Amino acid sequence: MRLFRLIATAFLAAAPALPALAQGTGGAQAVAPAPVAPPAGDAGPGVTAAPPTRPDPVVATVNGQQIHMSDVSEAAQALPEEVRGMPPQMLYPLLLDQVVDRQALVLKARQEGLDKDPAVQKQVQRAADMALQNALLARDVGPSITEAAIHARYDTGVAGKPGEEEVEARHILLPTEQQANEVIAQLKSGADFQTLAKKYSTDPAAQQGGDLGFFKKGDMLPEFSAAAFALQPGQFTDKPVHTRYGWHVIQVVTRRQAPAPSYQEAHDSLRQEMIQDGVRKVIAEARSGLTIVKFNPDGSPQRATDSAVPPAVPDDTAGTPAITAPPQAKP
């Protein structure tokens, strides 16, 4: 029963199988078709050999509509990781039933006219558009993202060049600006930074004297990094630094040039950069020669003085993928 629930859940949650450029190439174990029968000449005397199995045989029909072995194999790719390695002879009957069930649901939906529903038609069109977009990107970008190309990018853009500058810093996090100013006054009077951090800081690093170790500019919130990288070793901020976490007093211990990352360390980020560059190139080619007219959210023509960010998002965009920046570390 647990296996059935896992497969059922996978089918309910599965979206159309679209190429994912940013992901690895490892796929699920496909359900293997039946072994190919031996050629007629290899059969024993008086034995009629079965015809060779077709590359993609029909494994079921639903109201005359054919279900092929490739449909079952594709369904296997949507299974959870813990199920993928199970013997095909165990998975095949369950997967086949699931594919049949899915086809039965599609036929019932069509019989009841849901394929004529405007909202459903819009979803179908979006899925088709997404499939075309991904097919284009997979064809034009995917083949260029090879290990050799990534290594070449590393050799020309990373290897042998100095890494980013890093600072080693401490900080004292306080709930109010007034308290931060009081701590700064004590530091100016000669108080020890680490002692004050242990006494007043609300950050988990307080017990280590506020020590944050080495970090690069992009590792911290912009306002925190700007203040830290403006200091020389031994200096502390003479004014509190405000972030969404509170008020900080920062002291820089030392600065250094980080070594260039190894190929293994840089591999994933370089691969992602190459994918993004390739996607941007394809988009630019797709837009070239097109007549594009943009309008404001109220339908009025855009002017040069109009804000690039609309004041509201239409309701029908809910559920579309959003591009978000990676979270930044809390200082």
CSV table of C-alpha atoms in Angstrom, one decimal, residues 41-325:
chain,number,residue,atom,x,y,z
A,41,GLY,CA,16.5,-19.1,-37.2
A,42,ASP,CA,17.6,-19.6,-33.5
A,43,ALA,CA,14.4,-21.4,-32.5
A,44,GLY,CA,14.5,-25.1,-31.9
A,45,PRO,CA,13.0,-27.7,-34.2
A,46,GLY,CA,9.2,-27.5,-34.4
A,47,VAL,CA,9.2,-24.3,-32.3
A,48,THR,CA,7.6,-21.2,-33.8
A,49,ALA,CA,9.6,-18.1,-32.6
A,50,ALA,CA,7.7,-15.1,-31.5
A,51,PRO,CA,8.2,-12.0,-33.6
A,52,PRO,CA,10.8,-9.5,-32.4
A,53,THR,CA,9.5,-6.9,-29.9
A,54,ARG,CA,8.9,-3.5,-31.5
A,55,PRO,CA,11.0,-0.6,-30.1
A,56,ASP,CA,7.9,1.0,-28.5
A,57,PRO,CA,5.1,-1.6,-28.2
A,58,VAL,CA,1.5,-1.0,-27.3
A,59,VAL,CA,1.0,-2.1,-23.7
A,60,ALA,CA,-2.7,-1.2,-23.3
A,61,THR,CA,-5.6,0.5,-25.0
A,62,VAL,CA,-8.3,2.7,-23.5
A,63,ASN,CA,-11.4,3.1,-25.7
A,64,GLY,CA,-9.1,2.2,-28.6
A,65,GLN,CA,-6.4,4.9,-27.7
A,66,GLN,CA,-3.0,3.3,-27.5
A,67,ILE,CA,-0.7,3.4,-24.5
A,68,HIS,CA,2.9,2.6,-25.4
A,69,MET,CA,5.8,1.3,-23.4
A,70,SER,CA,7.4,4.8,-23.7
A,71,ASP,CA,4.4,6.2,-21.8
A,72,VAL,CA,5.1,3.8,-18.9
A,73,SER,CA,8.8,4.6,-19.0
A,74,GLU,CA,8.1,8.3,-18.9
A,75,ALA,CA,5.8,7.8,-15.9
A,76,ALA,CA,8.6,6.0,-14.1
A,77,GLN,CA,10.7,9.1,-14.3
A,78,ALA,CA,8.3,11.0,-12.1
A,79,LEU,CA,8.6,8.5,-9.2
A,80,PRO,CA,10.3,9.5,-5.9
A,81,GLU,CA,13.9,8.6,-5.5
A,82,GLU,CA,13.2,5.9,-3.0
A,83,VAL,CA,11.0,4.0,-5.5
A,84,ARG,CA,13.1,4.4,-8.7
A,85,GLY,CA,15.5,1.5,-7.9
A,86,MET,CA,12.8,-1.1,-7.3
A,87,PRO,CA,12.6,-4.1,-9.7
A,88,PRO,CA,10.7,-3.2,-13.0
A,89,GLN,CA,8.5,-6.3,-12.6
A,90,MET,CA,7.1,-4.9,-9.4
A,91,LEU,CA,6.7,-1.4,-10.7
A,92,TYR,CA,5.3,-2.2,-14.2
A,93,PRO,CA,1.8,-3.3,-13.2
A,94,LEU,CA,1.2,-0.3,-10.9
A,95,LEU,CA,2.7,2.2,-13.4
A,96,LEU,CA,0.6,0.7,-16.2
A,97,ASP,CA,-2.6,1.0,-14.1
A,98,GLN,CA,-1.7,4.6,-13.3
A,99,VAL,CA,-1.2,5.5,-16.9
A,100,VAL,CA,-4.5,3.9,-17.8
A,101,ASP,CA,-6.2,5.8,-14.9
A,102,ARG,CA,-4.8,9.0,-16.2
A,103,GLN,CA,-6.0,8.4,-19.7
A,104,ALA,CA,-9.5,7.5,-18.3
A,105,LEU,CA,-9.6,10.8,-16.4
A,106,VAL,CA,-8.6,12.7,-19.6
A,107,LEU,CA,-11.4,11.0,-21.6
A,108,LYS,CA,-14.0,11.7,-18.8
A,109,ALA,CA,-12.9,15.3,-18.7
A,110,ARG,CA,-13.3,15.6,-22.4
A,111,GLN,CA,-16.7,13.9,-22.4
A,112,GLU,CA,-17.9,16.4,-19.8
A,113,GLY,CA,-16.7,19.3,-21.9
A,114,LEU,CA,-13.9,20.5,-19.6
A,115,ASP,CA,-11.6,20.9,-22.6
A,116,LYS,CA,-13.9,23.7,-23.8
A,117,ASP,CA,-13.6,25.6,-20.5
A,118,PRO,CA,-11.8,28.9,-21.2
A,119,ALA,CA,-9.8,28.6,-17.9
A,120,VAL,CA,-8.7,25.0,-18.8
A,121,GLN,CA,-7.8,26.1,-22.4
A,122,LYS,CA,-5.7,28.9,-21.0
A,123,GLN,CA,-3.8,26.4,-18.8
A,124,VAL,CA,-3.3,24.1,-21.7
A,125,GLN,CA,-2.0,26.9,-23.8
A,126,ARG,CA,0.4,28.0,-21.1
A,127,ALA,CA,1.7,24.4,-20.8
A,128,ALA,CA,2.2,24.2,-24.5
A,129,ASP,CA,4.0,27.5,-24.6
A,130,MET,CA,6.3,26.5,-21.8
A,131,ALA,CA,7.0,23.2,-23.6
A,132,LEU,CA,8.0,25.1,-26.7
A,133,GLN,CA,10.2,27.6,-24.7
A,134,ASN,CA,12.0,24.8,-23.0
A,135,ALA,CA,12.4,22.8,-26.2
A,136,LEU,CA,14.0,25.9,-27.9
A,137,LEU,CA,16.3,26.5,-25.0
A,138,ALA,CA,17.2,22.8,-24.7
A,139,ARG,CA,18.1,22.7,-28.4
A,140,ASP,CA,20.0,26.0,-28.6
A,141,VAL,CA,21.7,26.2,-25.1
A,142,GLY,CA,21.9,22.7,-23.8
A,143,PRO,CA,24.5,21.2,-26.2
A,144,SER,CA,26.9,24.1,-25.5
A,145,ILE,CA,27.0,23.4,-21.7
A,146,THR,CA,29.7,20.7,-21.8
A,147,GLU,CA,32.5,19.9,-19.3
A,148,ALA,CA,35.0,21.0,-21.8
A,149,ALA,CA,33.3,24.4,-22.2
A,150,ILE,CA,33.0,24.9,-18.5
A,151,HIS,CA,36.7,24.0,-18.1
A,152,ALA,CA,37.6,26.5,-20.8
A,153,ARG,CA,35.6,29.2,-19.0
A,154,TYR,CA,37.4,28.4,-15.8
A,155,ASP,CA,40.8,28.5,-17.4
A,156,THR,CA,40.2,31.9,-19.0
A,157,GLY,CA,38.1,33.6,-16.3
A,158,VAL,CA,39.1,32.1,-13.0
A,159,ALA,CA,42.3,30.1,-12.9
A,160,GLY,CA,45.4,32.1,-12.0
A,161,LYS,CA,43.5,35.3,-11.1
A,162,PRO,CA,43.3,36.7,-7.6
A,163,GLY,CA,40.1,35.8,-5.7
A,164,GLU,CA,37.8,38.2,-4.1
A,165,GLU,CA,38.8,40.4,-1.2
A,166,GLU,CA,37.7,39.1,2.2
A,167,VAL,CA,37.6,40.7,5.7
A,168,GLU,CA,37.6,39.0,9.0
A,169,ALA,CA,35.3,40.9,11.3
A,170,ARG,CA,33.4,41.0,14.6
A,171,HIS,CA,30.1,42.6,15.4
A,172,ILE,CA,27.8,43.5,18.3
A,173,LEU,CA,24.1,43.3,17.5
A,174,LEU,CA,21.8,45.5,19.5
A,175,PRO,CA,18.0,46.2,19.4
A,176,THR,CA,18.2,50.0,19.4
A,177,GLU,CA,20.4,52.7,17.9
A,178,GLN,CA,20.8,54.3,21.3
A,179,GLN,CA,22.3,51.1,22.8
A,180,ALA,CA,24.6,50.8,19.8
A,181,ASN,CA,25.8,54.4,20.3
A,182,GLU,CA,26.5,53.6,24.0
A,183,VAL,CA,28.6,50.6,23.0
A,184,ILE,CA,30.5,52.8,20.5
A,185,ALA,CA,31.2,55.3,23.3
A,186,GLN,CA,32.6,52.6,25.5
A,187,LEU,CA,34.9,51.4,22.6
A,188,LYS,CA,36.2,54.9,22.1
A,189,SER,CA,37.0,55.0,25.8
A,190,GLY,CA,39.2,51.9,25.4
A,191,ALA,CA,36.8,49.0,26.2
A,192,ASP,CA,37.5,45.6,24.7
A,193,PHE,CA,35.3,44.8,21.7
A,194,GLN,CA,35.0,41.1,22.4
A,195,THR,CA,34.1,41.7,26.1
A,196,LEU,CA,31.3,44.1,25.1
A,197,ALA,CA,30.1,41.6,22.5
A,198,LYS,CA,29.8,38.8,25.0
A,199,LYS,CA,28.0,41.2,27.4
A,200,TYR,CA,25.6,43.1,25.1
A,201,SER,CA,25.2,41.4,21.7
A,202,THR,CA,22.0,39.6,20.9
A,203,ASP,CA,23.6,37.6,18.0
A,204,PRO,CA,24.5,33.9,18.5
A,205,ALA,CA,28.2,34.8,17.8
A,206,ALA,CA,28.2,36.8,21.0
A,207,GLN,CA,29.9,34.0,23.0
A,208,GLN,CA,32.7,34.0,20.5
A,209,GLY,CA,33.2,37.7,21.0
A,210,GLY,CA,31.1,38.6,18.0
A,211,ASP,CA,33.5,36.8,15.6
A,212,LEU,CA,32.1,36.3,12.1
A,213,GLY,CA,35.2,34.9,10.5
A,214,PHE,CA,36.2,35.8,6.9
A,215,PHE,CA,33.5,36.8,4.4
A,216,LYS,CA,33.2,38.4,1.0
A,217,LYS,CA,31.0,41.4,0.1
A,218,GLY,CA,28.3,39.2,-1.3
A,219,ASP,CA,28.1,37.0,1.8
A,220,MET,CA,26.4,39.7,3.9
A,221,LEU,CA,23.6,42.2,3.6
A,222,PRO,CA,24.7,45.1,1.4
A,223,GLU,CA,24.6,47.7,4.2
A,224,PHE,CA,26.6,45.5,6.5
A,225,SER,CA,29.2,44.7,3.9
A,226,ALA,CA,29.6,48.3,2.8
A,227,ALA,CA,30.4,49.4,6.4
A,228,ALA,CA,32.7,46.4,7.1
A,229,PHE,CA,34.7,46.8,3.8
A,230,ALA,CA,35.2,50.5,4.5
A,231,LEU,CA,37.2,49.7,7.7
A,232,GLN,CA,40.9,48.9,8.1
A,233,PRO,CA,42.2,46.3,10.5
A,234,GLY,CA,41.6,47.3,14.1
A,235,GLN,CA,39.0,50.0,13.2
A,236,PHE,CA,35.3,49.9,14.3
A,237,THR,CA,32.3,51.7,13.0
A,238,ASP,CA,31.9,55.1,14.6
A,239,LYS,CA,28.2,55.1,13.8
A,240,PRO,CA,25.7,52.2,14.2
A,241,VAL,CA,24.9,50.2,11.1
A,242,HIS,CA,21.2,49.4,10.6
A,243,THR,CA,20.0,46.2,8.9
A,244,ARG,CA,16.7,44.3,9.2
A,245,TYR,CA,18.2,42.4,12.1
A,246,GLY,CA,18.9,45.4,14.3
A,247,TRP,CA,21.8,47.8,14.9
A,248,HIS,CA,25.4,46.7,14.5
A,249,VAL,CA,28.7,47.8,15.7
A,250,ILE,CA,31.4,46.3,13.5
A,251,GLN,CA,35.1,45.8,13.9
A,252,VAL,CA,37.5,44.6,11.2
A,253,VAL,CA,40.2,42.3,12.4
A,254,THR,CA,42.1,41.7,9.2
A,255,ARG,CA,41.8,41.8,5.4
A,256,ARG,CA,43.0,39.4,2.8
A,257,GLN,CA,42.8,38.4,-0.9
A,258,ALA,CA,41.1,35.0,-1.1
A,259,PRO,CA,42.7,32.4,-3.4
A,260,ALA,CA,41.1,31.6,-6.7
A,261,PRO,CA,38.5,28.8,-6.3
A,262,SER,CA,39.4,25.4,-7.6
A,263,TYR,CA,37.6,24.0,-10.7
A,264,GLN,CA,35.4,21.8,-8.5
A,265,GLU,CA,34.5,24.8,-6.3
A,266,ALA,CA,33.7,27.0,-9.3
A,267,HIS,CA,32.1,24.4,-11.5
A,268,ASP,CA,28.4,24.8,-10.6
A,269,SER,CA,28.4,28.6,-10.6
A,270,LEU,CA,30.3,28.7,-14.0
A,271,ARG,CA,27.8,26.2,-15.4
A,272,GLN,CA,24.9,28.4,-14.2
A,273,GLU,CA,26.5,31.5,-15.7
A,274,MET,CA,26.9,29.8,-19.0
A,275,ILE,CA,23.2,28.7,-19.0
A,276,GLN,CA,22.1,32.2,-18.1
A,277,ASP,CA,24.3,33.7,-20.9
A,278,GLY,CA,22.9,31.2,-23.4
A,279,VAL,CA,19.3,31.9,-22.4
A,280,ARG,CA,19.9,35.7,-22.7
A,281,LYS,CA,21.4,35.2,-26.2
A,282,VAL,CA,18.4,33.1,-27.3
A,283,ILE,CA,16.0,35.6,-25.9
A,284,ALA,CA,17.8,38.5,-27.7
A,285,GLU,CA,17.6,36.6,-30.9
A,286,ALA,CA,14.0,35.8,-30.4
A,287,ARG,CA,13.1,39.4,-29.7
A,288,SER,CA,15.1,40.8,-32.6
A,289,GLY,CA,12.9,41.9,-35.5
A,290,LEU,CA,9.7,41.8,-33.4
A,291,THR,CA,7.4,44.7,-32.9
A,292,ILE,CA,6.9,44.9,-29.1
A,293,VAL,CA,4.5,47.4,-27.6
A,294,LYS,CA,4.2,47.7,-23.8
A,295,PHE,CA,1.3,49.0,-21.8
A,296,ASN,CA,0.7,50.0,-18.2
A,297,PRO,CA,-1.3,47.8,-15.9
A,298,ASP,CA,-4.4,50.0,-16.6
A,299,GLY,CA,-4.0,49.4,-20.4
A,300,SER,CA,-2.7,52.9,-21.2
A,301,PRO,CA,0.4,53.2,-23.4
A,302,GLN,CA,3.7,53.4,-21.6
A,303,ARG,CA,5.7,56.6,-21.6
A,304,ALA,CA,9.4,57.1,-21.0
A,305,THR,CA,8.6,58.6,-17.6
A,306,ASP,CA,6.5,55.7,-16.5
A,307,SER,CA,7.9,53.5,-13.7
A,308,ALA,CA,9.4,50.2,-14.9
A,309,VAL,CA,7.8,48.4,-11.9
A,310,PRO,CA,4.0,48.2,-12.1
A,311,PRO,CA,2.1,49.2,-9.0
A,312,ALA,CA,0.1,45.9,-9.0
A,313,VAL,CA,0.2,42.4,-10.4
A,314,PRO,CA,-2.8,41.2,-12.3
A,315,ASP,CA,-4.6,38.3,-10.6
A,316,ASP,CA,-4.1,35.9,-13.5
A,317,THR,CA,-0.3,35.9,-13.0
A,318,ALA,CA,-0.8,34.0,-9.7
A,319,GLY,CA,1.0,30.7,-9.8
A,320,THR,CA,3.5,31.6,-12.5
A,321,PRO,CA,7.2,30.9,-11.7
A,322,ALA,CA,9.0,33.7,-9.8
A,323,ILE,CA,12.7,34.5,-10.1
A,324,THR,CA,14.1,35.2,-6.6
A,325,ALA,CA,17.5,36.1,-5.4
